[in-house]
Short mmCIF file of C-alpha atoms in Angstrom, two decimals:
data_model
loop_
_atom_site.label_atom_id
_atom_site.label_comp_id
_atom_site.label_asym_id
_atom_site.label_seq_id
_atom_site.Cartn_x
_atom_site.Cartn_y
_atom_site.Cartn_z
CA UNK A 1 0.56 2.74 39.19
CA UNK A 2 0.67 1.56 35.49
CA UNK A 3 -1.41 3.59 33.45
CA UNK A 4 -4.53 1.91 31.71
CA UNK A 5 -4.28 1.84 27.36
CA UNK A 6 -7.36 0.44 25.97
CA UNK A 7 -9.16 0.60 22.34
CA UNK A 8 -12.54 2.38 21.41
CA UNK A 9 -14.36 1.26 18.32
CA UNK A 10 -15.80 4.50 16.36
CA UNK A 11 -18.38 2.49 14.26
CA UNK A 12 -20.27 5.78 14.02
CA UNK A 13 -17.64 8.21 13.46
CA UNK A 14 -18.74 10.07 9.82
CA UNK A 15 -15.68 10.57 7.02
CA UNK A 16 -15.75 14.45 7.67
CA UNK A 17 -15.44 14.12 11.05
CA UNK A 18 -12.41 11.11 10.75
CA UNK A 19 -10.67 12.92 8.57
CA UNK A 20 -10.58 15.76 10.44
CA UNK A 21 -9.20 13.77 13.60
CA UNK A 22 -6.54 12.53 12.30
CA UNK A 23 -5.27 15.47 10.03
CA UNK A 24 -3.84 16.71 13.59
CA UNK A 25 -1.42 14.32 13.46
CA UNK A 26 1.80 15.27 11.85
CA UNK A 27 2.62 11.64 10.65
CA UNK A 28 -0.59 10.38 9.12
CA UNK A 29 -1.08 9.31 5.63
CA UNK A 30 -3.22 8.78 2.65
CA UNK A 31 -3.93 5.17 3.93
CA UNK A 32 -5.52 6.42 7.24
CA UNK A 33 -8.01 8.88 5.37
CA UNK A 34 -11.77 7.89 4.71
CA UNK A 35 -11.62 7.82 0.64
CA UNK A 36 -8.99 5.09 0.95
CA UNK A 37 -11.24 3.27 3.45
CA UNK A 38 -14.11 3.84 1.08
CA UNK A 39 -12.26 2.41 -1.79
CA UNK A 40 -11.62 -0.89 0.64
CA UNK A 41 -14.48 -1.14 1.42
CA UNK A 42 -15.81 -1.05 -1.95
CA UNK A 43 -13.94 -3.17 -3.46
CA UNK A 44 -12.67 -6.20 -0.67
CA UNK A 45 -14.39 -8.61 1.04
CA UNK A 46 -14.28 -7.17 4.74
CA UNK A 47 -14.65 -3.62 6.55
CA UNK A 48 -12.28 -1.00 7.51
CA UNK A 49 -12.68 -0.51 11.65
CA UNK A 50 -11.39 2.53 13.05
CA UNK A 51 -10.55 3.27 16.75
CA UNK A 52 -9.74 5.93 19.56
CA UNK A 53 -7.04 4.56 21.71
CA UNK A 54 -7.52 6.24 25.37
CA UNK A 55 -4.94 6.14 28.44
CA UNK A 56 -6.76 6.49 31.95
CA UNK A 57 -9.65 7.83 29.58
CA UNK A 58 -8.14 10.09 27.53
CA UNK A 59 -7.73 10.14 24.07
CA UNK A 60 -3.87 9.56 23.56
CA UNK A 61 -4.58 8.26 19.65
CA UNK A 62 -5.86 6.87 16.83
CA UNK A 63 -5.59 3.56 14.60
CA UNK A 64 -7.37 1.75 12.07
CA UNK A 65 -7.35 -1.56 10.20
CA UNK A 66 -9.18 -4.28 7.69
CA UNK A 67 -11.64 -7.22 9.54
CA UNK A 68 -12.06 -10.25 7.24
CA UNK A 69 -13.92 -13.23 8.22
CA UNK A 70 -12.50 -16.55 6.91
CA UNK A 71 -13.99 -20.22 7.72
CA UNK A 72 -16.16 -18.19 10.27
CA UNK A 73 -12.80 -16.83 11.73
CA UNK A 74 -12.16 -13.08 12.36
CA UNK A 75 -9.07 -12.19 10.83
CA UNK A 76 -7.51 -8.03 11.49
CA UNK A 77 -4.80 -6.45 9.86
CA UNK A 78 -2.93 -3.40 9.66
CA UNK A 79 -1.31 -4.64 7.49
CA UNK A 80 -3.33 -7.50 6.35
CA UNK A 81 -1.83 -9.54 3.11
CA UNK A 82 -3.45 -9.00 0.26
CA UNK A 83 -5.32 -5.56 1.32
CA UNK A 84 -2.37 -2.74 0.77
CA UNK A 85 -3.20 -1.67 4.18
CA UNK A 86 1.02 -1.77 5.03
CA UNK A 87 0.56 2.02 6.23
CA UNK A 88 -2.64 2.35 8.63
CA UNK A 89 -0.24 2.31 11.71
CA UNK A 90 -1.42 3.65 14.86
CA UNK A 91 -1.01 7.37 15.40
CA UNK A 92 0.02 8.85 18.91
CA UNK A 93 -0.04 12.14 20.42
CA UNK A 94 2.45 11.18 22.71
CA UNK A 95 3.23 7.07 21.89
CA UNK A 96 2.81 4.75 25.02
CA UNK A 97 5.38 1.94 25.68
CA UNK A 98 4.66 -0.35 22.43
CA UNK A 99 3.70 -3.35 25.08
CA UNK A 100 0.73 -1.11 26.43
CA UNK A 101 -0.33 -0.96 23.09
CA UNK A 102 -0.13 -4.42 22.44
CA UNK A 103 -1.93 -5.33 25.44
CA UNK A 104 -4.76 -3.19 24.81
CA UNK A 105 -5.13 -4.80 20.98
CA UNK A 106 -5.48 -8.37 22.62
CA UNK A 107 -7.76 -7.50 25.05
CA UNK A 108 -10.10 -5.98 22.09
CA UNK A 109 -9.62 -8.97 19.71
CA UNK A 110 -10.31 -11.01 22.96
CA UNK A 111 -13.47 -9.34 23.98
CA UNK A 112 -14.34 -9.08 20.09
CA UNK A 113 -13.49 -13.14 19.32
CA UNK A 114 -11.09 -12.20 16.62
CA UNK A 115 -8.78 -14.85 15.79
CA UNK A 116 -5.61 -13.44 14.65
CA UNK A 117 -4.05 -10.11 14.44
CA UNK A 118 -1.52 -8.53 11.97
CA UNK A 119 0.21 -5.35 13.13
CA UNK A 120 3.14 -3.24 11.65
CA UNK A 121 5.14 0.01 11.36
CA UNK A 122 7.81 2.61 13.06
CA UNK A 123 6.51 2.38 16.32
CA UNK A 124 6.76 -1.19 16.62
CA UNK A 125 10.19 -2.91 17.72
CA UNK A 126 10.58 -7.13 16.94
CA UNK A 127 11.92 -7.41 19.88
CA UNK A 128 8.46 -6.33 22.09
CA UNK A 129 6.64 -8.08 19.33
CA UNK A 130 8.44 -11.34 19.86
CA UNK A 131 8.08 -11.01 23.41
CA UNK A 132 3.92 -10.51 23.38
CA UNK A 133 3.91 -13.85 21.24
CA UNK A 134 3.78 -12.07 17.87
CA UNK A 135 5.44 -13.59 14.25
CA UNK A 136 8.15 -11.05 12.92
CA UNK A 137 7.08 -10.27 9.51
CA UNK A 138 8.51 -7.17 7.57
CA UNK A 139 7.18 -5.07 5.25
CA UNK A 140 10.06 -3.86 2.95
CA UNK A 141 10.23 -0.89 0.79
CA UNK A 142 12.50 1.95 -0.85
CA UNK A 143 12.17 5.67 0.37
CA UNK A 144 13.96 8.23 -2.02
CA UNK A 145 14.85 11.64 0.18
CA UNK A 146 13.40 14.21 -2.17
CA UNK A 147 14.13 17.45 0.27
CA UNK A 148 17.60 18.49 -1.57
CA UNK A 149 15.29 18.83 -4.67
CA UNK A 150 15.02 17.75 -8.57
CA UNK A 151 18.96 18.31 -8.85
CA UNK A 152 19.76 16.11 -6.12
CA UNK A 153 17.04 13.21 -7.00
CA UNK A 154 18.60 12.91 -10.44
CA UNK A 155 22.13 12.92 -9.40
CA UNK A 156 20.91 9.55 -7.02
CA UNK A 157 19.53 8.18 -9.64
CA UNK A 158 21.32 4.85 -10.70
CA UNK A 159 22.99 5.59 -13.88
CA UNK A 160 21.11 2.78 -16.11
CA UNK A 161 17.98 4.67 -14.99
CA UNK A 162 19.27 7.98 -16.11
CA UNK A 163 20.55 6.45 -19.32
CA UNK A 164 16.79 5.16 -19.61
CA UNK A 165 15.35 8.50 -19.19
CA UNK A 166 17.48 9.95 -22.11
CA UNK A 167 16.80 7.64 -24.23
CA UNK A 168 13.03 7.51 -23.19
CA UNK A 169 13.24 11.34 -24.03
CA UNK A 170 14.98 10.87 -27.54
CA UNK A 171 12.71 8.67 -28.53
CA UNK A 172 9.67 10.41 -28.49
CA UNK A 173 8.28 8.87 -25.12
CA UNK A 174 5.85 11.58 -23.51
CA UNK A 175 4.03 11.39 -19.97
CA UNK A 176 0.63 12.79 -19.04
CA UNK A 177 -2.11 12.71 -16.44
CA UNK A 178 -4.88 10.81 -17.85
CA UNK A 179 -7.84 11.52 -15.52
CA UNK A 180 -10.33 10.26 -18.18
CA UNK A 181 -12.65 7.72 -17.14
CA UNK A 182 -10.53 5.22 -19.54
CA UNK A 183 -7.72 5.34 -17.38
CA UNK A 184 -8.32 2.28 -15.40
CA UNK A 185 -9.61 0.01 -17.98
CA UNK A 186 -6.47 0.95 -19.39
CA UNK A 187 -4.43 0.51 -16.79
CA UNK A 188 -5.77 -3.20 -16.11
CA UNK A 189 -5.55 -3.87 -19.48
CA UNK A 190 -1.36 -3.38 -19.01
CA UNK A 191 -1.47 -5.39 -15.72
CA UNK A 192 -2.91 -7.96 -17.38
CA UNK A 193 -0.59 -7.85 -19.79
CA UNK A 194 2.55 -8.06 -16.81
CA UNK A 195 0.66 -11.21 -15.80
CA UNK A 196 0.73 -12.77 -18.75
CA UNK A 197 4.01 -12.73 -19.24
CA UNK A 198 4.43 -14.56 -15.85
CA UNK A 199 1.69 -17.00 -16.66
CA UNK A 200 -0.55 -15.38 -13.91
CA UNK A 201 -3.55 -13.77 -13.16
CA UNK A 202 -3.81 -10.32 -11.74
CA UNK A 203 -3.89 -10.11 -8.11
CA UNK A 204 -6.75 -7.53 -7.88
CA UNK A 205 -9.47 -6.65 -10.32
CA UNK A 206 -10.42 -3.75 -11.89
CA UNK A 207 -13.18 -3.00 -9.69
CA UNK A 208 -10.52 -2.63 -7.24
CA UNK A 209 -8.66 -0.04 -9.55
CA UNK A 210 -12.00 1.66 -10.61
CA UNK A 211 -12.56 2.70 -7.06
CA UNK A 212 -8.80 3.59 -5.81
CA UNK A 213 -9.00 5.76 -8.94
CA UNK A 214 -12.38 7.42 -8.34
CA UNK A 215 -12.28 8.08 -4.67
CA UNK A 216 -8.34 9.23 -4.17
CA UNK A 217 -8.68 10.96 -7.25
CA UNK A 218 -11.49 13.11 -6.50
CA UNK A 219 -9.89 13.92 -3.12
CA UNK A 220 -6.89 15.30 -4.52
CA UNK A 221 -4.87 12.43 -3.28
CA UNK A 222 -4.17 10.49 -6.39
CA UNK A 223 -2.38 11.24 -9.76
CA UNK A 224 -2.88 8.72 -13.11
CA UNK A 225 0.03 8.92 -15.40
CA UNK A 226 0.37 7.07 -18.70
CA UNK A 227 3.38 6.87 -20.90
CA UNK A 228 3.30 7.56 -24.77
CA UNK A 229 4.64 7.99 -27.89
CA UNK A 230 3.01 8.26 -30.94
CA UNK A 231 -0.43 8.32 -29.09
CA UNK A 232 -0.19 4.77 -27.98
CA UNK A 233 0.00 3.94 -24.36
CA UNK A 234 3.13 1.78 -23.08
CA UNK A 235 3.14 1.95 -19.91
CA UNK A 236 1.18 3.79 -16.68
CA UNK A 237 1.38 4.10 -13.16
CA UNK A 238 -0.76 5.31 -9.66
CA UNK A 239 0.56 7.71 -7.44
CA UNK A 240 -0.82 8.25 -4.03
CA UNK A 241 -0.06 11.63 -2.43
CA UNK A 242 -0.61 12.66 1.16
CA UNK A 243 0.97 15.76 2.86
CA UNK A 244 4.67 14.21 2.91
CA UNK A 245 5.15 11.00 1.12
CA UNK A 246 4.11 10.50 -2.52
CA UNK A 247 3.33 6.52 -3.21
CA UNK A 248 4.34 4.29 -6.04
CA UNK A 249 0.85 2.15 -5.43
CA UNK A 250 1.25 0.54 -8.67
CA UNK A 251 2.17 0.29 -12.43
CA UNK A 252 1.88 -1.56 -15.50
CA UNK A 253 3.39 -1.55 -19.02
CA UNK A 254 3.59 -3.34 -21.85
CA UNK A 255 6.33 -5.06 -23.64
CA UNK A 256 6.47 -2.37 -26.17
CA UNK A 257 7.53 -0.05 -23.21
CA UNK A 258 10.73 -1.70 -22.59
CA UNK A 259 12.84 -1.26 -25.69
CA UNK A 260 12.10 2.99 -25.06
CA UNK A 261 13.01 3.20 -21.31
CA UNK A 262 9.28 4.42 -20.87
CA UNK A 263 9.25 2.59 -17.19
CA UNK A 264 11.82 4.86 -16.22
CA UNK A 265 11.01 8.41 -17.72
CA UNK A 266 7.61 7.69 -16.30
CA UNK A 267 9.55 7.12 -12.79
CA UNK A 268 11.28 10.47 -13.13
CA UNK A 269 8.02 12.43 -13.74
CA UNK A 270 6.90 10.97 -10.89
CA UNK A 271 9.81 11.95 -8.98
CA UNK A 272 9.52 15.50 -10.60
CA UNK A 273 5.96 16.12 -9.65
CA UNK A 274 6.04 15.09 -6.34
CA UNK A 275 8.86 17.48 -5.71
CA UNK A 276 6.99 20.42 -7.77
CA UNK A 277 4.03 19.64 -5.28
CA UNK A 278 6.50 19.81 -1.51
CA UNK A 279 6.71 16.35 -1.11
CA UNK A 280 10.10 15.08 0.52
CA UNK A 281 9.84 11.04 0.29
CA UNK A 282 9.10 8.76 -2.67
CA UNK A 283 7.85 5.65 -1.46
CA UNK A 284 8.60 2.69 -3.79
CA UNK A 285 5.83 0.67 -1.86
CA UNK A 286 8.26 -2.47 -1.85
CA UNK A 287 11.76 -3.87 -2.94
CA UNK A 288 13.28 -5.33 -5.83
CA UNK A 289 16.10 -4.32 -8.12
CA UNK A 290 13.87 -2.13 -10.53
CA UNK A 291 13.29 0.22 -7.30
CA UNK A 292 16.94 0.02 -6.29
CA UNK A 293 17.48 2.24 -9.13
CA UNK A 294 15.55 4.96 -7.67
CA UNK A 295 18.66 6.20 -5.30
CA UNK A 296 16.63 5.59 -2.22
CA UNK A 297 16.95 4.06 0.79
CA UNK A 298 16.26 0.34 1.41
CA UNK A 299 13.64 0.64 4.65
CA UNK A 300 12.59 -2.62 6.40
CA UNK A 301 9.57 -1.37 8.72
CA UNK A 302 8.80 -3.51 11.72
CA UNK A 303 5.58 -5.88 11.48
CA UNK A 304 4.03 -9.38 12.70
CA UNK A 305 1.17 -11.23 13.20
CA UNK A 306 -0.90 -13.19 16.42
CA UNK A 307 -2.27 -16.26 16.67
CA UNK A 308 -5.45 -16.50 19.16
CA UNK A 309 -6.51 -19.47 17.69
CA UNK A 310 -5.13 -22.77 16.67
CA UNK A 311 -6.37 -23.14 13.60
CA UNK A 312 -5.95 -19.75 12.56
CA UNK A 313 -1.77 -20.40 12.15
CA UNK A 314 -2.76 -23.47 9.65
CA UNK A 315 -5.61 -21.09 8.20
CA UNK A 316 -2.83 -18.51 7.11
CA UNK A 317 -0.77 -20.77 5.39
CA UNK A 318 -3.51 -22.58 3.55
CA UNK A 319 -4.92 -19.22 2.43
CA UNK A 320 -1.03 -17.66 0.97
CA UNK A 321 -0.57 -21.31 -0.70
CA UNK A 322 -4.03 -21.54 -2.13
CA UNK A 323 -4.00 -18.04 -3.57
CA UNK A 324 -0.28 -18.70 -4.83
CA UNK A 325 -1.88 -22.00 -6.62
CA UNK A 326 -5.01 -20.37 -7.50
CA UNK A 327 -3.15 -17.71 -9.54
CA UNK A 328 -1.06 -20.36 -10.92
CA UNK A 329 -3.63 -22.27 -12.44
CA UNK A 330 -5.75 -18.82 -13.66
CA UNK A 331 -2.64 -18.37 -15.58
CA UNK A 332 -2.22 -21.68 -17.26
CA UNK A 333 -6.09 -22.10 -18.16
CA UNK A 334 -6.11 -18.32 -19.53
CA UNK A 335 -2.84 -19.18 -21.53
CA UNK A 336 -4.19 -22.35 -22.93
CA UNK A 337 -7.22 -20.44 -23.62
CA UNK A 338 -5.47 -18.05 -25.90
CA UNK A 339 -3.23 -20.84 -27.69
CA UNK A 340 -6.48 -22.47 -29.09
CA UNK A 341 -7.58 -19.17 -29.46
#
């Protein structure tokens, strides 16, 4: 007799007491614990819901993920676009057949009315997901091996980025954690700046950055590192840490970083401290030439999205166009508005 997988919300469940449940897993990260889900909840328009996934009654699990509500529909992700939620994959004591798993999450979203569902990770395969009805969607990323140590993360290194370094060095560029409350005005001040160049607007604000930065920080899980040289700021980055896996969430610079190679030297402090602190991955958090350089590995990590409702499919692709447009236009007015400026 087929055994019985089905989801338990934990509405109630207090941060201690999540944290502590899913610290006995030996593959969870710093996007399942409760200060991340804090800082989403803060600072996006939705709620973080959290579940106990039981087989014939017994806890076998645990997941969580991001509810939005668009146009009155219920929208979940893990990952959901826009939320950096790639990583809150479910995590298994012993993992069920992937299809059990997928027929327990429609018979929640059922019961619960939600309109469309957005799943990804490891433990997924496309070809299950294609089979249940899902969308094949990818989320793509670099992993650098850091277990043979700093020696064997700079020899991978591609050689323009060790080229960088030196000169980054030569020229006077320093790195230090700035854990001042300045930080992330600063910080959005540079990703504004990386906008602008592109004629856009940021895609998240710095309330969004104010409470990544307070929360992770103050649980030990988050390191703020600016680049300088002659006390002015050129660049800066975020670095999420969990047990493992250190995180390149996200950076900024400004053009004045460029001609010094501070991008990279601030890279290879990265890399540097996250091997000083055990870690043995470097997650690029996404592609792109800049992050080939990093002498990782290119990882594509298994991912879609279901439909439960018509108009949810048309709802998806209005919403990714709009916000495409929308930060098109943000760009334009703010760039006219400094020309007459």
């Amino acid at each position: 007799m087929k055994s019985r997988l089905t989801l338990r919300e934990l509405p109630h469940v207090t941060p201690g007491e999540w944290d502590d449940l899913i610290s006995r897993y030996p593959n969870d990260t710093v996007f399942h614990s409760s200060s991340w889900h804090q800082a989403l909840n803060e600072c996006l328009p939705g709620e973080v819901r959290r579940f106990q996934i039981e087989q014939d009654g017994q806890t076998c699990g645990h997941w969580c993920g991001f509810m939005v509500t668009k146009f009155g529909l219920k929208v979940f992700g893990a990952p959901l676009p826009g939320t950096a939620t790639d990583y809150m994959y479910p995590l298994f004591v012993s993992a069920p057949p992937v299809v059990d798993f997928l027929d327990a999450v429609r018979a929640w979203a059922t019961a619960g009315g939600v309109s469309m569902i957005d799943l990804g990770g490891e433990y997924l395969d496309d070809v299950t997901l294609l089979s249940q009805g899902y969308r094949v969607r990818h989320t793509r990323t670099y992993r650098v091996d850091l277990s043979g140590g700093e020696d064997a993360v700079w020899r991978r290194l591609k050689p323009a980025m060790r080229n960088k370094v030196r000169k980054a060095e030569k020229s006077g560029v320093t790195i230090e954690q700035d854990t001042s409350p300045a930080f992330a005005p600063s910080f959005f001040k540079m990703l504004q700046a990386v906008f602008r160049r592109q004629n856009k607007v940021p895609t998240y604000g710095l309330r969004r950055i104010e409470s990544v930065v307070r929360l992770l920080q103050g649980s030990g899980r988050l390191i703020p590192l600016v680049a300088l040289r002659n006390g002015e700021p050129l660049a800066s980055m975020i670095l999420l840490l969990d047990r493992r896996t250190a995180y390149y969430w996200a950076g900024a610079s400004y053009e004045t970083a460029y001609p010094f190679g501070a991008n990279d030297l601030l890279q290879w402090r990265a890399l540097q401290l996250s091997v000083a602190r055990g870690i043995t991955v470097y997650d690029a958090c996404g592609g792109g030439d800049y992050k080939e350089k990093f002498g990782g590995t290119f990882v594509t990590l298994p991912g879609g999205h279901l439909t439960l409702h018509h108009v949810v499919g048309w709802l998806r692709t209005s919403v990714e166009k709009g916000f495409r447009a929308r930060q098109a236009l943000l760009g334009a007015m703010q760039r006219i508005s400094g020309s007459r400026g």
